[in-house]
Backbone atoms as SQL, in Angstrom:
CREATE TABLE atoms (id INTEGER PRIMARY KEY, chain TEXT, resi INTEGER, resn TEXT, atom TEXT, x REAL, y REAL, z REAL);
INSERT INTO atoms VALUES
  (1, 'A', 1, 'UNK', 'N', 80.425, 115.026, 92.746),
  (2, 'A', 1, 'UNK', 'CA', 79.587, 114.520, 93.805),
  (3, 'A', 1, 'UNK', 'C', 79.205, 115.666, 94.730),
  (4, 'A', 2, 'UNK', 'N', 78.026, 115.573, 95.251),
  (5, 'A', 2, 'UNK', 'CA', 77.601, 116.585, 96.201),
  (6, 'A', 2, 'UNK', 'C', 77.086, 115.896, 97.457),
  (7, 'A', 3, 'UNK', 'N', 77.111, 116.628, 98.555),
  (8, 'A', 3, 'UNK', 'CA', 76.653, 116.083, 99.820),
  (9, 'A', 3, 'UNK', 'C', 77.375, 116.748, 100.966),
  (10, 'A', 4, 'UNK', 'N', 76.972, 116.428, 102.175),
  (11, 'A', 4, 'UNK', 'CA', 77.613, 117.036, 103.331),
  (12, 'A', 4, 'UNK', 'C', 79.002, 116.424, 103.525),
  (13, 'A', 5, 'UNK', 'N', 79.771, 117.089, 104.364),
  (14, 'A', 5, 'UNK', 'CA', 81.169, 116.707, 104.571),
  (15, 'A', 5, 'UNK', 'C', 81.316, 115.265, 105.049),
  (16, 'A', 6, 'UNK', 'N', 80.481, 114.851, 105.994),
  (17, 'A', 6, 'UNK', 'CA', 80.651, 113.498, 106.521),
  (18, 'A', 6, 'UNK', 'C', 80.262, 112.435, 105.508),
  (19, 'A', 7, 'UNK', 'N', 79.304, 112.722, 104.656),
  (20, 'A', 7, 'UNK', 'CA', 78.940, 111.778, 103.596),
  (21, 'A', 7, 'UNK', 'C', 80.072, 111.662, 102.581),
  (22, 'A', 8, 'UNK', 'N', 80.723, 112.768, 102.294),
  (23, 'A', 8, 'UNK', 'CA', 81.850, 112.745, 101.361),
  (24, 'A', 8, 'UNK', 'C', 83.026, 111.948, 101.937),
  (25, 'A', 9, 'UNK', 'N', 83.247, 112.086, 103.236),
  (26, 'A', 9, 'UNK', 'CA', 84.318, 111.317, 103.872),
  (27, 'A', 9, 'UNK', 'C', 83.997, 109.826, 103.833),
  (28, 'A', 10, 'UNK', 'N', 82.750, 109.476, 104.057),
  (29, 'A', 10, 'UNK', 'CA', 82.342, 108.070, 103.967),
  (30, 'A', 10, 'UNK', 'C', 82.523, 107.563, 102.533),
  (31, 'A', 11, 'UNK', 'N', 82.236, 108.419, 101.567),
  (32, 'A', 11, 'UNK', 'CA', 82.405, 108.041, 100.159),
  (33, 'A', 11, 'UNK', 'C', 83.870, 107.771, 99.831),
  (34, 'A', 12, 'UNK', 'N', 84.762, 108.530, 100.439),
  (35, 'A', 12, 'UNK', 'CA', 86.199, 108.304, 100.234),
  (36, 'A', 12, 'UNK', 'C', 86.537, 106.854, 100.581),
  (37, 'A', 13, 'UNK', 'N', 86.034, 106.413, 101.724),
  (38, 'A', 13, 'UNK', 'CA', 86.333, 105.045, 102.163),
  (39, 'A', 13, 'UNK', 'C', 85.630, 104.021, 101.283),
  (40, 'A', 14, 'UNK', 'N', 84.326, 104.211, 101.045),
  (41, 'A', 14, 'UNK', 'CA', 83.557, 103.241, 100.253),
  (42, 'A', 14, 'UNK', 'C', 84.138, 103.063, 98.852),
  (43, 'A', 15, 'UNK', 'N', 84.406, 104.140, 98.170),
  (44, 'A', 15, 'UNK', 'CA', 84.871, 104.060, 96.786),
  (45, 'A', 15, 'UNK', 'C', 86.277, 103.474, 96.687),
  (46, 'A', 16, 'UNK', 'N', 87.130, 103.822, 97.638),
  (47, 'A', 16, 'UNK', 'CA', 88.500, 103.338, 97.582),
  (48, 'A', 16, 'UNK', 'C', 88.668, 101.924, 98.105),
  (49, 'A', 17, 'UNK', 'N', 87.796, 101.481, 98.998),
  (50, 'A', 17, 'UNK', 'CA', 87.861, 100.099, 99.478),
  (51, 'A', 17, 'UNK', 'C', 87.525, 99.150, 98.337),
  (52, 'A', 18, 'UNK', 'N', 86.527, 99.504, 97.590),
  (53, 'A', 18, 'UNK', 'CA', 86.141, 98.649, 96.454),
  (54, 'A', 18, 'UNK', 'C', 87.261, 98.574, 95.417),
  (55, 'A', 19, 'UNK', 'N', 87.942, 99.687, 95.199),
  (56, 'A', 19, 'UNK', 'CA', 89.029, 99.719, 94.220),
  (57, 'A', 19, 'UNK', 'C', 90.342, 99.219, 94.818),
  (58, 'A', 20, 'UNK', 'N', 90.341, 98.981, 96.137),
  (59, 'A', 20, 'UNK', 'CA', 91.524, 98.530, 96.875),
  (60, 'A', 20, 'UNK', 'C', 92.694, 99.501, 96.738),
  (61, 'A', 21, 'UNK', 'N', 92.376, 100.787, 96.812),
  (62, 'A', 21, 'UNK', 'CA', 93.419, 101.799, 96.694),
  (63, 'A', 21, 'UNK', 'C', 93.619, 102.591, 97.982),
  (64, 'A', 22, 'UNK', 'N', 92.978, 102.187, 99.053),
  (65, 'A', 22, 'UNK', 'CA', 93.109, 102.908, 100.313),
  (66, 'A', 22, 'UNK', 'C', 93.705, 101.967, 101.361),
  (67, 'A', 23, 'UNK', 'N', 94.687, 102.471, 102.073),
  (68, 'A', 23, 'UNK', 'CA', 95.359, 101.677, 103.104),
  (69, 'A', 23, 'UNK', 'C', 94.613, 101.812, 104.429),
  (70, 'A', 24, 'UNK', 'N', 94.892, 100.889, 105.333),
  (71, 'A', 24, 'UNK', 'CA', 94.259, 100.926, 106.653),
  (72, 'A', 24, 'UNK', 'C', 94.546, 102.229, 107.383),
  (73, 'A', 25, 'UNK', 'N', 95.762, 102.723, 107.258),
  (74, 'A', 25, 'UNK', 'CA', 96.118, 103.968, 107.933),
  (75, 'A', 25, 'UNK', 'C', 95.319, 105.139, 107.364),
  (76, 'A', 26, 'UNK', 'N', 95.148, 105.183, 106.061),
  (77, 'A', 26, 'UNK', 'CA', 94.361, 106.250, 105.442),
  (78, 'A', 26, 'UNK', 'C', 92.902, 106.160, 105.869),
  (79, 'A', 27, 'UNK', 'N', 92.376, 104.956, 105.915),
  (80, 'A', 27, 'UNK', 'CA', 91.012, 104.750, 106.396),
  (81, 'A', 27, 'UNK', 'C', 90.891, 105.244, 107.827),
  (82, 'A', 28, 'UNK', 'N', 91.886, 104.915, 108.643),
  (83, 'A', 28, 'UNK', 'CA', 91.887, 105.334, 110.042),
  (84, 'A', 28, 'UNK', 'C', 91.889, 106.856, 110.175),
  (85, 'A', 29, 'UNK', 'N', 92.635, 107.532, 109.321),
  (86, 'A', 29, 'UNK', 'CA', 92.687, 108.999, 109.381),
  (87, 'A', 29, 'UNK', 'C', 91.342, 109.623, 109.006),
  (88, 'A', 30, 'UNK', 'N', 90.653, 109.046, 108.040),
  (89, 'A', 30, 'UNK', 'CA', 89.329, 109.546, 107.662),
  (90, 'A', 30, 'UNK', 'C', 88.342, 109.292, 108.801),
  (91, 'A', 31, 'UNK', 'N', 88.409, 108.115, 109.399),
  (92, 'A', 31, 'UNK', 'CA', 87.518, 107.791, 110.523),
  (93, 'A', 31, 'UNK', 'C', 87.800, 108.712, 111.700),
  (94, 'A', 32, 'UNK', 'N', 89.068, 108.982, 111.969),
  (95, 'A', 32, 'UNK', 'CA', 89.413, 109.900, 113.056),
  (96, 'A', 32, 'UNK', 'C', 88.831, 111.292, 112.784),
  (97, 'A', 33, 'UNK', 'N', 88.872, 111.733, 111.550),
  (98, 'A', 33, 'UNK', 'CA', 88.300, 113.029, 111.191),
  (99, 'A', 33, 'UNK', 'C', 86.787, 113.048, 111.417),
  (100, 'A', 34, 'UNK', 'N', 86.119, 111.963, 111.041),
  (101, 'A', 34, 'UNK', 'CA', 84.672, 111.881, 111.278),
  (102, 'A', 34, 'UNK', 'C', 84.369, 111.937, 112.777),
  (103, 'A', 35, 'UNK', 'N', 85.208, 111.299, 113.558),
  (104, 'A', 35, 'UNK', 'CA', 84.995, 111.235, 115.002),
  (105, 'A', 35, 'UNK', 'C', 85.335, 112.561, 115.679),
  (106, 'A', 36, 'UNK', 'N', 86.488, 113.111, 115.384),
  (107, 'A', 36, 'UNK', 'CA', 86.960, 114.319, 116.075),
  (108, 'A', 36, 'UNK', 'C', 86.384, 115.615, 115.493),
  (109, 'A', 37, 'UNK', 'N', 86.436, 115.754, 114.189),
  (110, 'A', 37, 'UNK', 'CA', 86.010, 117.021, 113.567),
  (111, 'A', 37, 'UNK', 'C', 84.508, 117.103, 113.338),
  (112, 'A', 38, 'UNK', 'N', 83.898, 115.968, 113.004),
  (113, 'A', 38, 'UNK', 'CA', 82.464, 115.969, 112.727),
  (114, 'A', 38, 'UNK', 'C', 81.627, 115.547, 113.926),
  (115, 'A', 39, 'UNK', 'N', 82.286, 115.097, 114.987),
  (116, 'A', 39, 'UNK', 'CA', 81.595, 114.779, 116.225),
  (117, 'A', 39, 'UNK', 'C', 80.718, 113.544, 116.202),
  (118, 'A', 40, 'UNK', 'N', 80.992, 112.631, 115.289),
  (119, 'A', 40, 'UNK', 'CA', 80.194, 111.405, 115.222),
  (120, 'A', 40, 'UNK', 'C', 80.722, 110.381, 116.213),
  (121, 'A', 41, 'UNK', 'N', 79.819, 109.612, 116.786),
  (122, 'A', 41, 'UNK', 'CA', 80.232, 108.540, 117.682),
  (123, 'A', 41, 'UNK', 'C', 80.730, 107.364, 116.842),
  (124, 'A', 42, 'UNK', 'N', 81.384, 106.429, 117.502),
  (125, 'A', 42, 'UNK', 'CA', 81.878, 105.253, 116.796),
  (126, 'A', 42, 'UNK', 'C', 80.727, 104.445, 116.194),
  (127, 'A', 43, 'UNK', 'N', 79.623, 104.370, 116.899),
  (128, 'A', 43, 'UNK', 'CA', 78.451, 103.644, 116.404),
  (129, 'A', 43, 'UNK', 'C', 77.884, 104.335, 115.160),
  (130, 'A', 44, 'UNK', 'N', 77.826, 105.669, 115.180),
  (131, 'A', 44, 'UNK', 'CA', 77.329, 106.415, 114.018),
  (132, 'A', 44, 'UNK', 'C', 78.245, 106.242, 112.814),
  (133, 'A', 45, 'UNK', 'N', 79.545, 106.253, 113.061),
  (134, 'A', 45, 'UNK', 'CA', 80.498, 106.058, 111.958),
  (135, 'A', 45, 'UNK', 'C', 80.349, 104.655, 111.383),
  (136, 'A', 46, 'UNK', 'N', 80.198, 103.670, 112.254),
  (137, 'A', 46, 'UNK', 'CA', 80.014, 102.286, 111.794),
  (138, 'A', 46, 'UNK', 'C', 78.776, 102.176, 110.912),
  (139, 'A', 47, 'UNK', 'N', 77.694, 102.806, 111.312),
  (140, 'A', 47, 'UNK', 'CA', 76.464, 102.775, 110.514),
  (141, 'A', 47, 'UNK', 'C', 76.661, 103.484, 109.175),
  (142, 'A', 48, 'UNK', 'N', 77.354, 104.622, 109.202),
  (143, 'A', 48, 'UNK', 'CA', 77.615, 105.387, 107.986),
  (144, 'A', 48, 'UNK', 'C', 78.457, 104.584, 106.996),
  (145, 'A', 49, 'UNK', 'N', 79.402, 103.810, 107.522),
  (146, 'A', 49, 'UNK', 'CA', 80.292, 103.029, 106.663),
  (147, 'A', 49, 'UNK', 'C', 79.782, 101.617, 106.401),
  (148, 'A', 50, 'UNK', 'N', 78.667, 101.263, 107.035),
  (149, 'A', 50, 'UNK', 'CA', 78.109, 99.921, 106.925),
  (150, 'A', 50, 'UNK', 'C', 79.127, 98.868, 107.366),
  (151, 'A', 51, 'UNK', 'N', 79.780, 99.165, 108.501),
  (152, 'A', 51, 'UNK', 'CA', 80.763, 98.270, 109.101),
  (153, 'A', 51, 'UNK', 'C', 80.405, 98.061, 110.563),
  (154, 'A', 52, 'UNK', 'N', 81.041, 97.113, 111.198),
  (155, 'A', 52, 'UNK', 'CA', 80.823, 96.853, 112.613),
  (156, 'A', 52, 'UNK', 'C', 81.568, 97.905, 113.431),
  (157, 'A', 53, 'UNK', 'N', 81.052, 98.206, 114.623),
  (158, 'A', 53, 'UNK', 'CA', 81.680, 99.227, 115.454),
  (159, 'A', 53, 'UNK', 'C', 83.089, 98.837, 115.875),
  (160, 'A', 54, 'UNK', 'N', 83.404, 97.547, 115.911),
  (161, 'A', 54, 'UNK', 'CA', 84.764, 97.123, 116.247),
  (162, 'A', 54, 'UNK', 'C', 85.751, 97.533, 115.151),
  (163, 'A', 55, 'UNK', 'N', 85.293, 97.567, 113.896),
  (164, 'A', 55, 'UNK', 'CA', 86.123, 98.036, 112.791),
  (165, 'A', 55, 'UNK', 'C', 86.533, 99.483, 113.040),
  (166, 'A', 56, 'UNK', 'N', 85.568, 100.296, 113.413),
  (167, 'A', 56, 'UNK', 'CA', 85.823, 101.710, 113.684),
  (168, 'A', 56, 'UNK', 'C', 86.770, 101.860, 114.878),
  (169, 'A', 57, 'UNK', 'N', 86.525, 101.107, 115.917),
  (170, 'A', 57, 'UNK', 'CA', 87.355, 101.163, 117.125),
  (171, 'A', 57, 'UNK', 'C', 88.803, 100.792, 116.812),
  (172, 'A', 58, 'UNK', 'N', 89.010, 99.736, 116.044),
  (173, 'A', 58, 'UNK', 'CA', 90.376, 99.312, 115.693),
  (174, 'A', 58, 'UNK', 'C', 91.096, 100.359, 114.853),
  (175, 'A', 59, 'UNK', 'N', 90.378, 100.986, 113.936),
  (176, 'A', 59, 'UNK', 'CA', 91.012, 102.013, 113.101),
  (177, 'A', 59, 'UNK', 'C', 91.363, 103.250, 113.925),
  (178, 'A', 60, 'UNK', 'N', 90.487, 103.624, 114.840),
  (179, 'A', 60, 'UNK', 'CA', 90.789, 104.758, 115.715),
  (180, 'A', 60, 'UNK', 'C', 92.002, 104.469, 116.591),
  (181, 'A', 61, 'UNK', 'N', 92.089, 103.261, 117.104),
  (182, 'A', 61, 'UNK', 'CA', 93.246, 102.888, 117.916),
  (183, 'A', 61, 'UNK', 'C', 94.529, 103.019, 117.118),
  (184, 'A', 62, 'UNK', 'N', 94.450, 102.686, 115.847),
  (185, 'A', 62, 'UNK', 'CA', 95.631, 102.725, 114.995),
  (186, 'A', 62, 'UNK', 'C', 96.239, 104.123, 114.944),
  (187, 'A', 63, 'UNK', 'N', 95.425, 105.154, 114.875),
  (188, 'A', 63, 'UNK', 'CA', 95.976, 106.509, 114.786),
  (189, 'A', 63, 'UNK', 'C', 96.067, 107.221, 116.123),
  (190, 'A', 64, 'UNK', 'N', 95.286, 106.799, 117.090),
  (191, 'A', 64, 'UNK', 'CA', 95.274, 107.520, 118.358),
  (192, 'A', 64, 'UNK', 'C', 96.172, 106.906, 119.416),
  (193, 'A', 65, 'UNK', 'N', 96.508, 105.654, 119.286),
  (194, 'A', 65, 'UNK', 'CA', 97.344, 105.006, 120.296),
  (195, 'A', 65, 'UNK', 'C', 98.788, 104.846, 119.854),
  (196, 'A', 66, 'UNK', 'N', 99.062, 105.073, 118.586),
  (197, 'A', 66, 'UNK', 'CA', 100.429, 104.949, 118.101),
  (198, 'A', 66, 'UNK', 'C', 101.177, 106.260, 118.246),
  (199, 'A', 67, 'UNK', 'N', 102.460, 106.164, 118.534),
  (200, 'A', 67, 'UNK', 'CA', 103.297, 107.359, 118.612),
  (201, 'A', 67, 'UNK', 'C', 103.492, 107.919, 117.198),
  (202, 'A', 68, 'UNK', 'N', 103.853, 109.172, 117.138),
  (203, 'A', 68, 'UNK', 'CA', 104.064, 109.827, 115.833),
  (204, 'A', 68, 'UNK', 'C', 105.164, 109.136, 115.036),
  (205, 'A', 69, 'UNK', 'N', 106.186, 108.649, 115.722),
  (206, 'A', 69, 'UNK', 'CA', 107.296, 107.969, 115.059),
  (207, 'A', 69, 'UNK', 'C', 106.817, 106.696, 114.359),
  (208, 'A', 70, 'UNK', 'N', 105.972, 105.936, 115.029),
  (209, 'A', 70, 'UNK', 'CA', 105.441, 104.702, 114.440),
  (210, 'A', 70, 'UNK', 'C', 104.538, 105.035, 113.250),
  (211, 'A', 71, 'UNK', 'N', 103.703, 106.042, 113.406),
  (212, 'A', 71, 'UNK', 'CA', 102.824, 106.451, 112.296),
  (213, 'A', 71, 'UNK', 'C', 103.656, 106.875, 111.092),
  (214, 'A', 72, 'UNK', 'N', 104.731, 107.602, 111.332),
  (215, 'A', 72, 'UNK', 'CA', 105.605, 108.039, 110.231),
  (216, 'A', 72, 'UNK', 'C', 106.228, 106.830, 109.530),
  (217, 'A', 73, 'UNK', 'N', 106.652, 105.829, 110.281),
  (218, 'A', 73, 'UNK', 'CA', 107.208, 104.617, 109.682),
  (219, 'A', 73, 'UNK', 'C', 106.156, 103.870, 108.861),
  (220, 'A', 74, 'UNK', 'N', 104.913, 103.879, 109.336),
  (221, 'A', 74, 'UNK', 'CA', 103.824, 103.272, 108.564),
  (222, 'A', 74, 'UNK', 'C', 103.601, 104.020, 107.255),
  (223, 'A', 75, 'UNK', 'N', 103.569, 105.339, 107.334),
  (224, 'A', 75, 'UNK', 'CA', 103.336, 106.151, 106.134),
  (225, 'A', 75, 'UNK', 'C', 104.426, 105.925, 105.100),
  (226, 'A', 76, 'UNK', 'N', 105.659, 105.773, 105.563),
  (227, 'A', 76, 'UNK', 'CA', 106.795, 105.579, 104.658),
  (228, 'A', 76, 'UNK', 'C', 106.930, 104.143, 104.166),
  (229, 'A', 77, 'UNK', 'N', 106.135, 103.242, 104.747),
  (230, 'A', 77, 'UNK', 'CA', 106.200, 101.842, 104.346),
  (231, 'A', 77, 'UNK', 'C', 107.373, 101.086, 104.945),
  (232, 'A', 78, 'UNK', 'N', 107.980, 101.631, 105.990),
  (233, 'A', 78, 'UNK', 'CA', 109.119, 100.976, 106.625),
  (234, 'A', 78, 'UNK', 'C', 108.696, 99.838, 107.543),
  (235, 'A', 79, 'UNK', 'N', 107.460, 99.889, 108.012),
  (236, 'A', 79, 'UNK', 'CA', 106.856, 98.775, 108.746),
  (237, 'A', 79, 'UNK', 'C', 105.474, 98.545, 108.158),
  (238, 'A', 80, 'UNK', 'N', 104.962, 97.336, 108.322),
  (239, 'A', 80, 'UNK', 'CA', 103.638, 97.070, 107.762),
  (240, 'A', 80, 'UNK', 'C', 102.550, 97.287, 108.807),
  (241, 'A', 81, 'UNK', 'N', 101.328, 97.242, 108.359),
  (242, 'A', 81, 'UNK', 'CA', 100.181, 97.541, 109.217),
  (243, 'A', 81, 'UNK', 'C', 100.021, 96.523, 110.338),
  (244, 'A', 82, 'UNK', 'N', 100.428, 95.286, 110.101),
  (245, 'A', 82, 'UNK', 'CA', 100.337, 94.265, 111.146),
  (246, 'A', 82, 'UNK', 'C', 101.215, 94.637, 112.337),
  (247, 'A', 83, 'UNK', 'N', 102.406, 95.109, 112.063),
  (248, 'A', 83, 'UNK', 'CA', 103.300, 95.562, 113.134),
  (249, 'A', 83, 'UNK', 'C', 102.695, 96.774, 113.829),
  (250, 'A', 84, 'UNK', 'N', 102.120, 97.676, 113.068),
  (251, 'A', 84, 'UNK', 'CA', 101.464, 98.844, 113.656),
  (252, 'A', 84, 'UNK', 'C', 100.355, 98.443, 114.608),
  (253, 'A', 85, 'UNK', 'N', 99.561, 97.474, 114.211),
  (254, 'A', 85, 'UNK', 'CA', 98.469, 97.000, 115.075),
  (255, 'A', 85, 'UNK', 'C', 99.018, 96.399, 116.370),
  (256, 'A', 86, 'UNK', 'N', 100.095, 95.654, 116.253),
  (257, 'A', 86, 'UNK', 'CA', 100.692, 95.058, 117.449),
  (258, 'A', 86, 'UNK', 'C', 101.255, 96.129, 118.380),
  (259, 'A', 87, 'UNK', 'N', 101.809, 97.183, 117.817),
  (260, 'A', 87, 'UNK', 'CA', 102.391, 98.250, 118.633),
  (261, 'A', 87, 'UNK', 'C', 101.331, 99.064, 119.368),
  (262, 'A', 88, 'UNK', 'N', 100.075, 99.026, 118.892),
  (263, 'A', 88, 'UNK', 'CA', 99.019, 99.749, 119.612),
  (264, 'A', 88, 'UNK', 'C', 98.784, 99.156, 120.989),
  (265, 'A', 89, 'UNK', 'N', 99.213, 97.933, 121.200),
  (266, 'A', 89, 'UNK', 'CA', 99.044, 97.273, 122.501),
  (267, 'A', 89, 'UNK', 'C', 100.005, 97.812, 123.555),
  (268, 'A', 90, 'UNK', 'N', 101.057, 98.468, 123.101),
  (269, 'A', 90, 'UNK', 'CA', 102.061, 98.999, 124.032),
  (270, 'A', 90, 'UNK', 'C', 101.758, 100.446, 124.397),
  (271, 'A', 91, 'UNK', 'N', 102.205, 100.887, 125.572),
  (272, 'A', 91, 'UNK', 'CA', 102.092, 102.312, 125.899),
  (273, 'A', 91, 'UNK', 'C', 102.958, 103.116, 124.918),
  (274, 'A', 92, 'UNK', 'N', 102.563, 104.339, 124.644),
  (275, 'A', 92, 'UNK', 'CA', 103.276, 105.178, 123.669),
  (276, 'A', 92, 'UNK', 'C', 104.764, 105.301, 124.000),
  (277, 'A', 93, 'UNK', 'N', 105.106, 105.359, 125.296),
  (278, 'A', 93, 'UNK', 'CA', 106.498, 105.486, 125.701),
  (279, 'A', 93, 'UNK', 'C', 107.346, 104.268, 125.381),
  (280, 'A', 94, 'UNK', 'N', 106.743, 103.110, 125.274),
  (281, 'A', 94, 'UNK', 'CA', 107.472, 101.870, 124.989),
  (282, 'A', 94, 'UNK', 'C', 107.552, 101.569, 123.498),
  (283, 'A', 95, 'UNK', 'N', 106.767, 102.261, 122.714),
  (284, 'A', 95, 'UNK', 'CA', 106.705, 101.959, 121.283),
  (285, 'A', 95, 'UNK', 'C', 108.008, 102.264, 120.555),
  (286, 'A', 96, 'UNK', 'N', 108.711, 103.309, 120.967),
  (287, 'A', 96, 'UNK', 'CA', 109.960, 103.681, 120.290),
  (288, 'A', 96, 'UNK', 'C', 111.007, 102.576, 120.430),
  (289, 'A', 97, 'UNK', 'N', 111.148, 102.024, 121.635),
  (290, 'A', 97, 'UNK', 'CA', 112.114, 100.941, 121.851),
  (291, 'A', 97, 'UNK', 'C', 111.723, 99.700, 121.060),
  (292, 'A', 98, 'UNK', 'N', 110.437, 99.389, 121.075),
  (293, 'A', 98, 'UNK', 'CA', 109.959, 98.221, 120.331),
  (294, 'A', 98, 'UNK', 'C', 110.177, 98.421, 118.833),
  (295, 'A', 99, 'UNK', 'N', 109.929, 99.623, 118.350),
  (296, 'A', 99, 'UNK', 'CA', 110.119, 99.925, 116.934),
  (297, 'A', 99, 'UNK', 'C', 111.583, 99.764, 116.546),
  (298, 'A', 100, 'UNK', 'N', 112.492, 100.253, 117.376),
  (299, 'A', 100, 'UNK', 'CA', 113.931, 100.099, 117.102),
  (300, 'A', 100, 'UNK', 'C', 114.311, 98.627, 117.013),
  (301, 'A', 101, 'UNK', 'N', 113.788, 97.828, 117.907),
  (302, 'A', 101, 'UNK', 'CA', 114.079, 96.392, 117.907),
  (303, 'A', 101, 'UNK', 'C', 113.513, 95.730, 116.654),
  (304, 'A', 102, 'UNK', 'N', 112.297, 96.088, 116.303),
  (305, 'A', 102, 'UNK', 'CA', 111.661, 95.536, 115.096),
  (306, 'A', 102, 'UNK', 'C', 112.476, 95.864, 113.858),
  (307, 'A', 103, 'UNK', 'N', 112.918, 97.112, 113.752),
  (308, 'A', 103, 'UNK', 'CA', 113.697, 97.530, 112.590),
  (309, 'A', 103, 'UNK', 'C', 115.087, 96.895, 112.591),
  (310, 'A', 104, 'UNK', 'N', 115.704, 96.810, 113.760),
  (311, 'A', 104, 'UNK', 'CA', 117.056, 96.250, 113.868),
  (312, 'A', 104, 'UNK', 'C', 117.090, 94.786, 113.427),
  (313, 'A', 105, 'UNK', 'N', 116.128, 94.017, 113.898),
  (314, 'A', 105, 'UNK', 'CA', 116.114, 92.582, 113.620),
  (315, 'A', 105, 'UNK', 'C', 115.177, 92.193, 112.474),
  (316, 'A', 106, 'UNK', 'N', 114.546, 93.205, 111.887),
  (317, 'A', 106, 'UNK', 'CA', 113.655, 92.992, 110.743),
  (318, 'A', 106, 'UNK', 'C', 112.551, 91.977, 111.040),
  (319, 'A', 107, 'UNK', 'N', 111.913, 92.159, 112.212),
  (320, 'A', 107, 'UNK', 'CA', 110.826, 91.268, 112.608),
  (321, 'A', 107, 'UNK', 'C', 109.621, 91.466, 111.700),
  (322, 'A', 108, 'UNK', 'N', 108.870, 90.388, 111.541),
  (323, 'A', 108, 'UNK', 'CA', 107.618, 90.452, 110.801),
  (324, 'A', 108, 'UNK', 'C', 106.483, 90.643, 111.807),
  (325, 'A', 109, 'UNK', 'N', 105.288, 90.839, 111.326),
  (326, 'A', 109, 'UNK', 'CA', 104.136, 91.024, 112.203),
  (327, 'A', 109, 'UNK', 'C', 103.868, 89.825, 113.091),
  (328, 'A', 110, 'UNK', 'N', 104.034, 88.638, 112.571),
  (329, 'A', 110, 'UNK', 'CA', 103.779, 87.440, 113.376),
  (330, 'A', 110, 'UNK', 'C', 104.864, 87.195, 114.413),
  (331, 'A', 111, 'UNK', 'N', 106.069, 87.651, 114.128),
  (332, 'A', 111, 'UNK', 'CA', 107.158, 87.481, 115.095),
  (333, 'A', 111, 'UNK', 'C', 107.029, 88.441, 116.238);
C-alpha cells in the first residue's frame, strides 16, 4: 500500500475493524498519534475514519486520561476495556486506588 502517513494510520483502523483484530486501546493509540504527531483535529480524524467525532473523543480520553498503570493493566488483559472507560471518569491520582479495589474484589465493568 502506498499513501501518506495519516492515510496509512487510518487504513490500520479501517482494515482491522472489519477483521475484528484491533482492540479499542490500539485504536485509541493510533488516533492519539494522528492527533498529536500528525496535528489533525478530532473533527478531521473523525472524517478520515468515517466515524462521529464523539468516537474520536472517547478513544483519546482512553489513552490520555488514564494513568500508565491502568493502561498497562489494559494491555496485559488484567482489566477489560469497560473498566478502563469507567476509570477515565476519575482523576489520575484516584485511579490507582480504584484499580486496586477492582482487582482485589474482581469487579466487573457494570459493578
